[in-house]
Backbone as CSV, one residue per row, in Angstrom:
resi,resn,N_x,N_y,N_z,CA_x,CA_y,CA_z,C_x,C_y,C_z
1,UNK,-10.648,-4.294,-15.330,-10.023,-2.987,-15.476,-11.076,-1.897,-15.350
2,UNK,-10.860,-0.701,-14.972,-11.687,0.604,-14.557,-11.253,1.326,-15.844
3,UNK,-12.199,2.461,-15.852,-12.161,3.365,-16.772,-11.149,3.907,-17.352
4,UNK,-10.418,3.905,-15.986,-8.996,4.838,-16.027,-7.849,3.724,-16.537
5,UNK,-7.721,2.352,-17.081,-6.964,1.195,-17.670,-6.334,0.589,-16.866
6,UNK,-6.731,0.602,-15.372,-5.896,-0.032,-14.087,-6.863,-1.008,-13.807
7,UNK,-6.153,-1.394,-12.552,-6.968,-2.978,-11.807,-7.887,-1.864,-11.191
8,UNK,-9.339,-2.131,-10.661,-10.013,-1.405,-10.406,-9.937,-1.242,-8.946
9,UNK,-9.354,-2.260,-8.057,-8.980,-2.490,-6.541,-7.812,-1.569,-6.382
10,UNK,-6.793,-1.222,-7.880,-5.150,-0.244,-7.159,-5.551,1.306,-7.869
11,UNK,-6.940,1.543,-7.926,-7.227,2.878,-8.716,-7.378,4.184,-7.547
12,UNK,-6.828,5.035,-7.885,-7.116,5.994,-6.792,-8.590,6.852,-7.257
13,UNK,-8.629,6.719,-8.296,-10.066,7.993,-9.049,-11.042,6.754,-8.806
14,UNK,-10.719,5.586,-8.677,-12.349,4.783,-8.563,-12.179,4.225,-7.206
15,UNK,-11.744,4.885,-5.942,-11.559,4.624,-5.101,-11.099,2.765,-4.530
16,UNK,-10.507,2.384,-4.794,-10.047,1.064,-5.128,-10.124,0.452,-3.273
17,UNK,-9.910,-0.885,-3.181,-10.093,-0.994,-1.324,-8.623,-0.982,-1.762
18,UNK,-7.575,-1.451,-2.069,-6.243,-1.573,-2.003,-5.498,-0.193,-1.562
19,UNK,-6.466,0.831,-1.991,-5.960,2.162,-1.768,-6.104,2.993,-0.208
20,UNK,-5.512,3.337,0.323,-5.714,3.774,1.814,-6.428,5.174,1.644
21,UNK,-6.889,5.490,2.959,-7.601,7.062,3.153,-6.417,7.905,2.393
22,UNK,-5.294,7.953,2.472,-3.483,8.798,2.024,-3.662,8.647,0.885
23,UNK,-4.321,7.621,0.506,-3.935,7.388,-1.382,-3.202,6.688,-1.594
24,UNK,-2.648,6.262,-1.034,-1.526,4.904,-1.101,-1.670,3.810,-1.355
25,UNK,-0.669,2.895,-1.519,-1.063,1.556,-1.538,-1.394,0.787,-0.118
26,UNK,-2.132,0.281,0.640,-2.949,0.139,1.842,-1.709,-0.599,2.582
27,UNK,-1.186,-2.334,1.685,-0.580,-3.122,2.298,1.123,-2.649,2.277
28,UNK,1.287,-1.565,1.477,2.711,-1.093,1.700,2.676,0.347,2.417
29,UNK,1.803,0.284,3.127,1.816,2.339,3.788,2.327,1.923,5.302
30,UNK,2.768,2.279,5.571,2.946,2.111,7.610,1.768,2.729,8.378
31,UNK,1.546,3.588,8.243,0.382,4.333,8.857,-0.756,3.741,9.018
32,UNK,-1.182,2.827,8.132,-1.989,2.137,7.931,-2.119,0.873,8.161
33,UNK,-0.795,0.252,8.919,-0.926,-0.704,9.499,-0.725,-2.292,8.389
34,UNK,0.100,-1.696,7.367,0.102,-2.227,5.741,0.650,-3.923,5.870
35,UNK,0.330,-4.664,5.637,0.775,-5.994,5.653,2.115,-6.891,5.594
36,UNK,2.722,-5.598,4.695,4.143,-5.794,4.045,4.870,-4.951,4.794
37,UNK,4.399,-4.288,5.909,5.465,-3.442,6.522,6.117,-4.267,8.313
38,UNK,6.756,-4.854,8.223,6.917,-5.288,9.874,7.254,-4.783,10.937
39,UNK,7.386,-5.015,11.841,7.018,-4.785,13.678,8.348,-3.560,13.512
40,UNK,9.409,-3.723,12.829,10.586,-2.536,13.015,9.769,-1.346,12.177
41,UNK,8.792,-1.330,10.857,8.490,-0.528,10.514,8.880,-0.131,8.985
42,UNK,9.416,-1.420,8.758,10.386,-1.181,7.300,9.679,-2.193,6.317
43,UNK,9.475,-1.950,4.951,8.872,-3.134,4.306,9.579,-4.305,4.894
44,UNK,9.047,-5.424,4.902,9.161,-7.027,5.109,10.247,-7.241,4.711
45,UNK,10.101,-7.251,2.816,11.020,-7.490,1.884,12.097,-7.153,2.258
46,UNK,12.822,-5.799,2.808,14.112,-5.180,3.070,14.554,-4.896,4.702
47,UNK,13.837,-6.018,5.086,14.291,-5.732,6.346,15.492,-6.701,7.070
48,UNK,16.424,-6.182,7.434,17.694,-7.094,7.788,17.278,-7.852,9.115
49,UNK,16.464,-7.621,9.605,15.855,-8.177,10.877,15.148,-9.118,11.069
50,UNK,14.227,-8.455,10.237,13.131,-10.071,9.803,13.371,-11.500,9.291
């Protein structure tokens, strides 16, 4: 845990890698090319396509 009482990888004030240049979460942002987002552009999880 970081200073701030988070995982120190999802912290935005301790610059975390999980966190994107946006501030976001990296693997759920689209812009960023996020892991969890697929080829239509929609999280994974909710996609009727996938």
């Amino acid at each position: 845990a970081c200073e701030h009482g988070r995982e120190r990888s999802q912290c935005k004030e301790c610059g975390g890698a999980s966190i994107c240049i946006h501030g976001r979460e990296r693997s759920q942002y689209k812009e960023c090319g996020g892991a969890c987002i697929c080829t239509h552009g929609r999280r994974r999880s909710q996609c009727k396509d996938c």
